[in-house]
């Protein structure tokens, strides 16, 4: 039987022991880097445990970013866990570990919070401009929205997800200003047609006139139409 090498923690010159080694309390994760930074004031094993959530967050972020790009490029049906894992430079088993299957991964990758603004504390006459400005600024600083727009264009699952996001998350905005509550779903669809339509032309298809518009100019064009959808009593 081969002899075990002395522990790296043993003092120089100490004789190796044949006593049984107690099981370690630390999780057996051979993928963890040996050079993980320790947290000040913590023992090495505690520092490793504290660092693990940060590595987990980074892995999840890499998976989701790769998934959005792959779903956008290939569509839901053709995108594979193996291809997404390759794009994220991780083992496919890690994708399964975090998200279970492709459906679970897609649900996580397409989870979007648009953070629609609360218009109840502002003048109703400003509602359209405030809503349009919010979405233009979100599109320009959040690649997730653009990636999911591409997914929505390429496959029905993505389109359904985008419809659901806007239908649900614009409801509170309409509730604050809509003069005819029962028309809220119709008005939400009309607002989405303006906001998503411009986003498609400007950030996905890159149609030159739409791309060339300055932010304030774009808002000035869209706001009156969105204002009418929000607050007009009749078409």
PDB file of C-alpha atoms in Angstrom:
ATOM      1  CA  UNK A   1       0.000   0.000   0.000  1.00  0.00           C
ATOM      2  CA  UNK A   2       1.393   3.423  -0.928  1.00  0.00           C
ATOM      3  CA  UNK A   3       2.380   5.749   1.903  1.00  0.00           C
ATOM      4  CA  UNK A   4       0.544   9.033   2.289  1.00  0.00           C
ATOM      5  CA  UNK A   5       2.648  12.164   1.865  1.00  0.00           C
ATOM      6  CA  UNK A   6       3.157  14.237   5.012  1.00  0.00           C
ATOM      7  CA  UNK A   7       0.719  17.096   5.499  1.00  0.00           C
ATOM      8  CA  UNK A   8       1.755  20.416   3.955  1.00  0.00           C
ATOM      9  CA  UNK A   9       0.840  22.008   7.294  1.00  0.00           C
ATOM     10  CA  UNK A  10       3.351  19.889   9.290  1.00  0.00           C
ATOM     11  CA  UNK A  11       6.383  21.599  10.786  1.00  0.00           C
ATOM     12  CA  UNK A  12       9.647  21.097   8.850  1.00  0.00           C
ATOM     13  CA  UNK A  13      11.367  17.870   9.923  1.00  0.00           C
ATOM     14  CA  UNK A  14       8.320  16.471  11.737  1.00  0.00           C
ATOM     15  CA  UNK A  15       7.752  12.744  11.272  1.00  0.00           C
ATOM     16  CA  UNK A  16       4.632  11.754   9.386  1.00  0.00           C
ATOM     17  CA  UNK A  17       1.898  10.288  11.541  1.00  0.00           C
ATOM     18  CA  UNK A  18      -0.025   7.103  10.827  1.00  0.00           C
ATOM     19  CA  UNK A  19      -2.986   8.132  12.971  1.00  0.00           C
ATOM     20  CA  UNK A  20      -6.338   8.364  11.120  1.00  0.00           C
ATOM     21  CA  UNK A  21      -7.076  11.830   9.832  1.00  0.00           C
ATOM     22  CA  UNK A  22     -10.383  13.311  10.935  1.00  0.00           C
ATOM     23  CA  UNK A  23     -12.719  14.292   8.098  1.00  0.00           C
ATOM     24  CA  UNK A  24     -12.508  17.938   7.150  1.00  0.00           C
ATOM     25  CA  UNK A  25     -15.515  20.151   7.823  1.00  0.00           C
ATOM     26  CA  UNK A  26     -14.872  22.088   4.607  1.00  0.00           C
ATOM     27  CA  UNK A  27     -16.885  21.060   1.511  1.00  0.00           C
ATOM     28  CA  UNK A  28     -14.938  18.872  -0.907  1.00  0.00           C
ATOM     29  CA  UNK A  29     -14.760  21.153  -3.930  1.00  0.00           C
ATOM     30  CA  UNK A  30     -11.678  20.496  -5.978  1.00  0.00           C
ATOM     31  CA  UNK A  31     -12.586  23.319  -8.342  1.00  0.00           C
ATOM     32  CA  UNK A  32     -11.872  25.977  -5.713  1.00  0.00           C
ATOM     33  CA  UNK A  33      -8.591  27.799  -6.426  1.00  0.00           C
ATOM     34  CA  UNK A  34      -5.850  27.296  -3.855  1.00  0.00           C
ATOM     35  CA  UNK A  35      -5.035  30.994  -3.977  1.00  0.00           C
ATOM     36  CA  UNK A  36      -8.475  32.284  -2.905  1.00  0.00           C
ATOM     37  CA  UNK A  37      -7.950  35.456  -0.885  1.00  0.00           C
ATOM     38  CA  UNK A  38      -8.474  35.119   2.863  1.00  0.00           C
ATOM     39  CA  UNK A  39     -10.829  37.404   4.724  1.00  0.00           C
ATOM     40  CA  UNK A  40      -9.167  39.529   7.406  1.00  0.00           C
ATOM     41  CA  UNK A  41      -9.672  38.141  10.896  1.00  0.00           C
ATOM     42  CA  UNK A  42     -10.909  34.718   9.745  1.00  0.00           C
ATOM     43  CA  UNK A  43      -9.248  31.328   9.877  1.00  0.00           C
ATOM     44  CA  UNK A  44      -8.299  29.949   6.447  1.00  0.00           C
ATOM     45  CA  UNK A  45     -11.252  27.528   6.283  1.00  0.00           C
ATOM     46  CA  UNK A  46     -13.666  30.280   7.335  1.00  0.00           C
ATOM     47  CA  UNK A  47     -12.185  32.645   4.765  1.00  0.00           C
ATOM     48  CA  UNK A  48     -12.665  30.033   2.031  1.00  0.00           C
ATOM     49  CA  UNK A  49     -16.319  29.607   3.028  1.00  0.00           C
ATOM     50  CA  UNK A  50     -16.802  33.389   2.949  1.00  0.00           C
ATOM     51  CA  UNK A  51     -15.220  33.660  -0.508  1.00  0.00           C
ATOM     52  CA  UNK A  52     -17.263  30.824  -2.000  1.00  0.00           C
ATOM     53  CA  UNK A  53     -20.505  32.838  -2.446  1.00  0.00           C
ATOM     54  CA  UNK A  54     -18.559  35.447  -4.419  1.00  0.00           C
ATOM     55  CA  UNK A  55     -17.218  32.768  -6.750  1.00  0.00           C
ATOM     56  CA  UNK A  56     -20.700  31.293  -7.029  1.00  0.00           C
ATOM     57  CA  UNK A  57     -22.133  34.689  -7.988  1.00  0.00           C
ATOM     58  CA  UNK A  58     -19.458  35.148 -10.637  1.00  0.00           C
ATOM     59  CA  UNK A  59     -20.155  31.692 -12.068  1.00  0.00           C
ATOM     60  CA  UNK A  60     -23.897  32.334 -12.217  1.00  0.00           C
ATOM     61  CA  UNK A  61     -23.340  35.689 -13.905  1.00  0.00           C
ATOM     62  CA  UNK A  62     -21.080  34.083 -16.524  1.00  0.00           C
ATOM     63  CA  UNK A  63     -23.647  31.360 -17.202  1.00  0.00           C
ATOM     64  CA  UNK A  64     -26.526  33.816 -17.565  1.00  0.00           C
ATOM     65  CA  UNK A  65     -24.557  36.125 -19.855  1.00  0.00           C
ATOM     66  CA  UNK A  66     -23.567  33.194 -22.077  1.00  0.00           C
ATOM     67  CA  UNK A  67     -27.134  31.871 -22.045  1.00  0.00           C
ATOM     68  CA  UNK A  68     -28.630  35.188 -23.163  1.00  0.00           C
ATOM     69  CA  UNK A  69     -26.173  35.437 -26.040  1.00  0.00           C
ATOM     70  CA  UNK A  70     -26.687  31.826 -27.074  1.00  0.00           C
ATOM     71  CA  UNK A  71     -30.483  31.982 -26.870  1.00  0.00           C
ATOM     72  CA  UNK A  72     -30.390  35.178 -28.915  1.00  0.00           C
ATOM     73  CA  UNK A  73     -28.126  33.661 -31.561  1.00  0.00           C
ATOM     74  CA  UNK A  74     -29.615  30.169 -31.820  1.00  0.00           C
ATOM     75  CA  UNK A  75     -33.133  30.476 -30.417  1.00  0.00           C
ATOM     76  CA  UNK A  76     -34.467  28.404 -27.559  1.00  0.00           C
ATOM     77  CA  UNK A  77     -34.800  25.124 -29.435  1.00  0.00           C
ATOM     78  CA  UNK A  78     -31.296  25.014 -30.930  1.00  0.00           C
ATOM     79  CA  UNK A  79     -29.383  26.432 -27.955  1.00  0.00           C
ATOM     80  CA  UNK A  80     -27.791  23.679 -25.874  1.00  0.00           C
ATOM     81  CA  UNK A  81     -26.503  23.460 -22.327  1.00  0.00           C
ATOM     82  CA  UNK A  82     -23.166  22.224 -23.689  1.00  0.00           C
ATOM     83  CA  UNK A  83     -22.774  25.241 -25.991  1.00  0.00           C
ATOM     84  CA  UNK A  84     -23.719  27.667 -23.215  1.00  0.00           C
ATOM     85  CA  UNK A  85     -21.237  26.036 -20.837  1.00  0.00           C
ATOM     86  CA  UNK A  86     -18.518  26.255 -23.480  1.00  0.00           C
ATOM     87  CA  UNK A  87     -19.241  29.951 -23.994  1.00  0.00           C
ATOM     88  CA  UNK A  88     -19.058  30.504 -20.231  1.00  0.00           C
ATOM     89  CA  UNK A  89     -15.818  28.467 -19.997  1.00  0.00           C
ATOM     90  CA  UNK A  90     -17.230  26.087 -17.389  1.00  0.00           C
ATOM     91  CA  UNK A  91     -18.248  22.442 -17.203  1.00  0.00           C
ATOM     92  CA  UNK A  92     -21.827  21.664 -18.337  1.00  0.00           C
ATOM     93  CA  UNK A  93     -22.481  19.998 -14.997  1.00  0.00           C
ATOM     94  CA  UNK A  94     -22.185  23.401 -13.342  1.00  0.00           C
ATOM     95  CA  UNK A  95     -25.026  24.747 -15.472  1.00  0.00           C
ATOM     96  CA  UNK A  96     -27.175  21.795 -14.445  1.00  0.00           C
ATOM     97  CA  UNK A  97     -26.158  22.236 -10.827  1.00  0.00           C
ATOM     98  CA  UNK A  98     -27.350  25.844 -10.712  1.00  0.00           C
ATOM     99  CA  UNK A  99     -30.360  25.748 -13.050  1.00  0.00           C
ATOM    100  CA  UNK A 100     -31.456  22.132 -13.411  1.00  0.00           C
ATOM    101  CA  UNK A 101     -32.236  22.086 -17.135  1.00  0.00           C
ATOM    102  CA  UNK A 102     -32.554  24.310 -20.179  1.00  0.00           C
ATOM    103  CA  UNK A 103     -36.040  25.492 -19.231  1.00  0.00           C
ATOM    104  CA  UNK A 104     -34.817  26.569 -15.803  1.00  0.00           C
ATOM    105  CA  UNK A 105     -31.822  28.319 -17.320  1.00  0.00           C
ATOM    106  CA  UNK A 106     -34.001  30.156 -19.822  1.00  0.00           C
ATOM    107  CA  UNK A 107     -36.373  31.298 -17.087  1.00  0.00           C
ATOM    108  CA  UNK A 108     -33.439  32.693 -15.093  1.00  0.00           C
ATOM    109  CA  UNK A 109     -31.746  34.280 -18.109  1.00  0.00           C
ATOM    110  CA  UNK A 110     -34.947  36.006 -19.193  1.00  0.00           C
ATOM    111  CA  UNK A 111     -35.862  37.312 -15.750  1.00  0.00           C
ATOM    112  CA  UNK A 112     -36.077  41.063 -16.224  1.00  0.00           C
ATOM    113  CA  UNK A 113     -37.021  43.740 -13.744  1.00  0.00           C
ATOM    114  CA  UNK A 114     -37.743  46.960 -15.636  1.00  0.00           C
ATOM    115  CA  UNK A 115     -38.239  49.006 -12.448  1.00  0.00           C
ATOM    116  CA  UNK A 116     -41.048  51.038 -13.961  1.00  0.00           C
ATOM    117  CA  UNK A 117     -41.219  54.454 -12.280  1.00  0.00           C
ATOM    118  CA  UNK A 118     -43.906  55.435  -9.791  1.00  0.00           C
ATOM    119  CA  UNK A 119     -45.881  58.195 -11.520  1.00  0.00           C
ATOM    120  CA  UNK A 120     -48.401  58.745  -8.745  1.00  0.00           C
ATOM    121  CA  UNK A 121     -46.351  61.572  -7.200  1.00  0.00           C
ATOM    122  CA  UNK A 122     -45.858  63.522 -10.419  1.00  0.00           C
ATOM    123  CA  UNK A 123     -48.047  65.613 -12.667  1.00  0.00           C
ATOM    124  CA  UNK A 124     -50.114  63.494 -15.043  1.00  0.00           C
ATOM    125  CA  UNK A 125     -48.921  65.732 -17.872  1.00  0.00           C
ATOM    126  CA  UNK A 126     -45.358  64.516 -17.296  1.00  0.00           C
ATOM    127  CA  UNK A 127     -46.215  60.805 -17.231  1.00  0.00           C
ATOM    128  CA  UNK A 128     -45.380  60.034 -20.858  1.00  0.00           C
ATOM    129  CA  UNK A 129     -42.011  61.802 -20.829  1.00  0.00           C
ATOM    130  CA  UNK A 130     -40.998  60.260 -17.502  1.00  0.00           C
ATOM    131  CA  UNK A 131     -41.902  56.746 -18.627  1.00  0.00           C
ATOM    132  CA  UNK A 132     -40.115  57.054 -21.960  1.00  0.00           C
ATOM    133  CA  UNK A 133     -37.010  58.549 -20.348  1.00  0.00           C
ATOM    134  CA  UNK A 134     -36.907  55.713 -17.835  1.00  0.00           C
ATOM    135  CA  UNK A 135     -36.964  53.048 -20.528  1.00  0.00           C
ATOM    136  CA  UNK A 136     -34.508  54.792 -22.839  1.00  0.00           C
ATOM    137  CA  UNK A 137     -32.031  55.081 -19.973  1.00  0.00           C
ATOM    138  CA  UNK A 138     -32.568  51.420 -19.039  1.00  0.00           C
ATOM    139  CA  UNK A 139     -31.981  50.232 -22.604  1.00  0.00           C
ATOM    140  CA  UNK A 140     -28.785  52.245 -22.831  1.00  0.00           C
ATOM    141  CA  UNK A 141     -27.226  50.937 -19.617  1.00  0.00           C
ATOM    142  CA  UNK A 142     -28.573  47.369 -19.356  1.00  0.00           C
ATOM    143  CA  UNK A 143     -27.334  44.805 -21.869  1.00  0.00           C
ATOM    144  CA  UNK A 144     -29.782  42.257 -20.446  1.00  0.00           C
ATOM    145  CA  UNK A 145     -32.716  44.070 -22.022  1.00  0.00           C
ATOM    146  CA  UNK A 146     -31.044  44.162 -25.417  1.00  0.00           C
ATOM    147  CA  UNK A 147     -30.063  40.501 -25.205  1.00  0.00           C
ATOM    148  CA  UNK A 148     -33.607  39.482 -24.317  1.00  0.00           C
ATOM    149  CA  UNK A 149     -34.998  41.610 -27.121  1.00  0.00           C
ATOM    150  CA  UNK A 150     -32.863  39.546 -29.510  1.00  0.00           C
ATOM    151  CA  UNK A 151     -34.206  36.364 -27.942  1.00  0.00           C
ATOM    152  CA  UNK A 152     -37.752  37.655 -28.319  1.00  0.00           C
ATOM    153  CA  UNK A 153     -37.175  38.292 -32.012  1.00  0.00           C
ATOM    154  CA  UNK A 154     -35.771  34.821 -32.686  1.00  0.00           C
ATOM    155  CA  UNK A 155     -38.190  32.532 -30.839  1.00  0.00           C
ATOM    156  CA  UNK A 156     -41.672  32.346 -29.386  1.00  0.00           C
ATOM    157  CA  UNK A 157     -40.546  31.517 -25.853  1.00  0.00           C
ATOM    158  CA  UNK A 158     -38.536  34.728 -25.716  1.00  0.00           C
ATOM    159  CA  UNK A 159     -41.358  36.752 -27.238  1.00  0.00           C
ATOM    160  CA  UNK A 160     -43.798  35.396 -24.675  1.00  0.00           C
ATOM    161  CA  UNK A 161     -41.389  36.267 -21.895  1.00  0.00           C
ATOM    162  CA  UNK A 162     -41.013  39.853 -23.106  1.00  0.00           C
ATOM    163  CA  UNK A 163     -44.780  40.246 -23.463  1.00  0.00           C
ATOM    164  CA  UNK A 164     -45.275  39.020 -19.927  1.00  0.00           C
ATOM    165  CA  UNK A 165     -42.635  41.333 -18.489  1.00  0.00           C
ATOM    166  CA  UNK A 166     -44.134  44.443 -20.022  1.00  0.00           C
ATOM    167  CA  UNK A 167     -47.755  43.477 -19.439  1.00  0.00           C
ATOM    168  CA  UNK A 168     -47.155  42.870 -15.726  1.00  0.00           C
ATOM    169  CA  UNK A 169     -44.663  45.593 -14.923  1.00  0.00           C
ATOM    170  CA  UNK A 170     -46.433  48.459 -16.688  1.00  0.00           C
ATOM    171  CA  UNK A 171     -49.674  47.734 -14.824  1.00  0.00           C
ATOM    172  CA  UNK A 172     -48.733  49.761 -11.707  1.00  0.00           C
ATOM    173  CA  UNK A 173     -47.806  52.720 -13.933  1.00  0.00           C
ATOM    174  CA  UNK A 174     -51.185  52.635 -15.623  1.00  0.00           C
ATOM    175  CA  UNK A 175     -53.024  52.208 -12.338  1.00  0.00           C
ATOM    176  CA  UNK A 176     -51.697  55.593 -11.223  1.00  0.00           C
ATOM    177  CA  UNK A 177     -52.804  57.602 -14.266  1.00  0.00           C
ATOM    178  CA  UNK A 178     -55.192  55.617 -16.509  1.00  0.00           C
ATOM    179  CA  UNK A 179     -58.660  57.235 -16.633  1.00  0.00           C
ATOM    180  CA  UNK A 180     -60.344  53.993 -17.753  1.00  0.00           C
ATOM    181  CA  UNK A 181     -59.009  51.096 -15.605  1.00  0.00           C
ATOM    182  CA  UNK A 182     -60.615  48.355 -17.701  1.00  0.00           C
ATOM    183  CA  UNK A 183     -58.595  49.545 -20.704  1.00  0.00           C
ATOM    184  CA  UNK A 184     -55.278  49.071 -18.902  1.00  0.00           C
ATOM    185  CA  UNK A 185     -54.270  45.877 -20.796  1.00  0.00           C
ATOM    186  CA  UNK A 186     -54.919  47.518 -24.169  1.00  0.00           C
ATOM    187  CA  UNK A 187     -53.046  50.646 -23.185  1.00  0.00           C
ATOM    188  CA  UNK A 188     -50.125  48.580 -21.863  1.00  0.00           C
ATOM    189  CA  UNK A 189     -49.904  46.817 -25.219  1.00  0.00           C
ATOM    190  CA  UNK A 190     -49.900  50.137 -27.063  1.00  0.00           C
ATOM    191  CA  UNK A 191     -47.176  51.522 -24.804  1.00  0.00           C
ATOM    192  CA  UNK A 192     -45.120  48.386 -25.356  1.00  0.00           C
ATOM    193  CA  UNK A 193     -45.530  48.794 -29.112  1.00  0.00           C
ATOM    194  CA  UNK A 194     -43.826  52.181 -28.894  1.00  0.00           C
ATOM    195  CA  UNK A 195     -41.118  51.340 -26.388  1.00  0.00           C
ATOM    196  CA  UNK A 196     -40.238  47.876 -27.675  1.00  0.00           C
ATOM    197  CA  UNK A 197     -40.567  49.002 -31.284  1.00  0.00           C
ATOM    198  CA  UNK A 198     -38.077  51.797 -30.819  1.00  0.00           C
ATOM    199  CA  UNK A 199     -35.766  49.547 -28.792  1.00  0.00           C
ATOM    200  CA  UNK A 200     -35.792  46.995 -31.617  1.00  0.00           C
ATOM    201  CA  UNK A 201     -34.961  49.618 -34.234  1.00  0.00           C
ATOM    202  CA  UNK A 202     -32.362  51.452 -32.158  1.00  0.00           C
ATOM    203  CA  UNK A 203     -30.551  48.744 -30.174  1.00  0.00           C
ATOM    204  CA  UNK A 204     -31.021  45.512 -32.147  1.00  0.00           C
ATOM    205  CA  UNK A 205     -31.549  46.343 -35.838  1.00  0.00           C
ATOM    206  CA  UNK A 206     -29.500  49.564 -35.582  1.00  0.00           C
ATOM    207  CA  UNK A 207     -31.599  51.452 -38.132  1.00  0.00           C
ATOM    208  CA  UNK A 208     -29.491  54.611 -38.708  1.00  0.00           C
ATOM    209  CA  UNK A 209     -32.109  57.347 -38.111  1.00  0.00           C
ATOM    210  CA  UNK A 210     -33.206  55.666 -34.884  1.00  0.00           C
ATOM    211  CA  UNK A 211     -29.607  55.210 -33.736  1.00  0.00           C
ATOM    212  CA  UNK A 212     -28.670  58.787 -34.614  1.00  0.00           C
ATOM    213  CA  UNK A 213     -31.378  60.423 -32.509  1.00  0.00           C
ATOM    214  CA  UNK A 214     -30.079  61.983 -29.317  1.00  0.00           C
ATOM    215  CA  UNK A 215     -31.660  60.819 -26.077  1.00  0.00           C
ATOM    216  CA  UNK A 216     -33.652  64.017 -25.481  1.00  0.00           C
ATOM    217  CA  UNK A 217     -34.763  64.138 -29.102  1.00  0.00           C
ATOM    218  CA  UNK A 218     -35.913  60.523 -28.958  1.00  0.00           C
ATOM    219  CA  UNK A 219     -37.874  61.186 -25.767  1.00  0.00           C
ATOM    220  CA  UNK A 220     -39.460  64.298 -27.290  1.00  0.00           C
ATOM    221  CA  UNK A 221     -40.744  62.260 -30.251  1.00  0.00           C
ATOM    222  CA  UNK A 222     -42.090  59.321 -28.262  1.00  0.00           C
ATOM    223  CA  UNK A 223     -43.432  61.020 -25.144  1.00  0.00           C
ATOM    224  CA  UNK A 224     -46.606  62.616 -26.646  1.00  0.00           C
ATOM    225  CA  UNK A 225     -47.755  59.282 -28.067  1.00  0.00           C
ATOM    226  CA  UNK A 226     -47.087  57.410 -24.833  1.00  0.00           C
ATOM    227  CA  UNK A 227     -48.766  60.221 -22.899  1.00  0.00           C
ATOM    228  CA  UNK A 228     -51.903  59.746 -24.977  1.00  0.00           C
ATOM    229  CA  UNK A 229     -51.912  56.001 -24.326  1.00  0.00           C
ATOM    230  CA  UNK A 230     -51.525  56.654 -20.601  1.00  0.00           C
ATOM    231  CA  UNK A 231     -54.040  59.414 -19.964  1.00  0.00           C
ATOM    232  CA  UNK A 232     -56.344  60.087 -22.941  1.00  0.00           C
ATOM    233  CA  UNK A 233     -59.964  59.223 -22.228  1.00  0.00           C
ATOM    234  CA  UNK A 234     -60.636  58.286 -25.865  1.00  0.00           C
ATOM    235  CA  UNK A 235     -58.514  57.174 -28.848  1.00  0.00           C
TER     236      UNK A 235
END
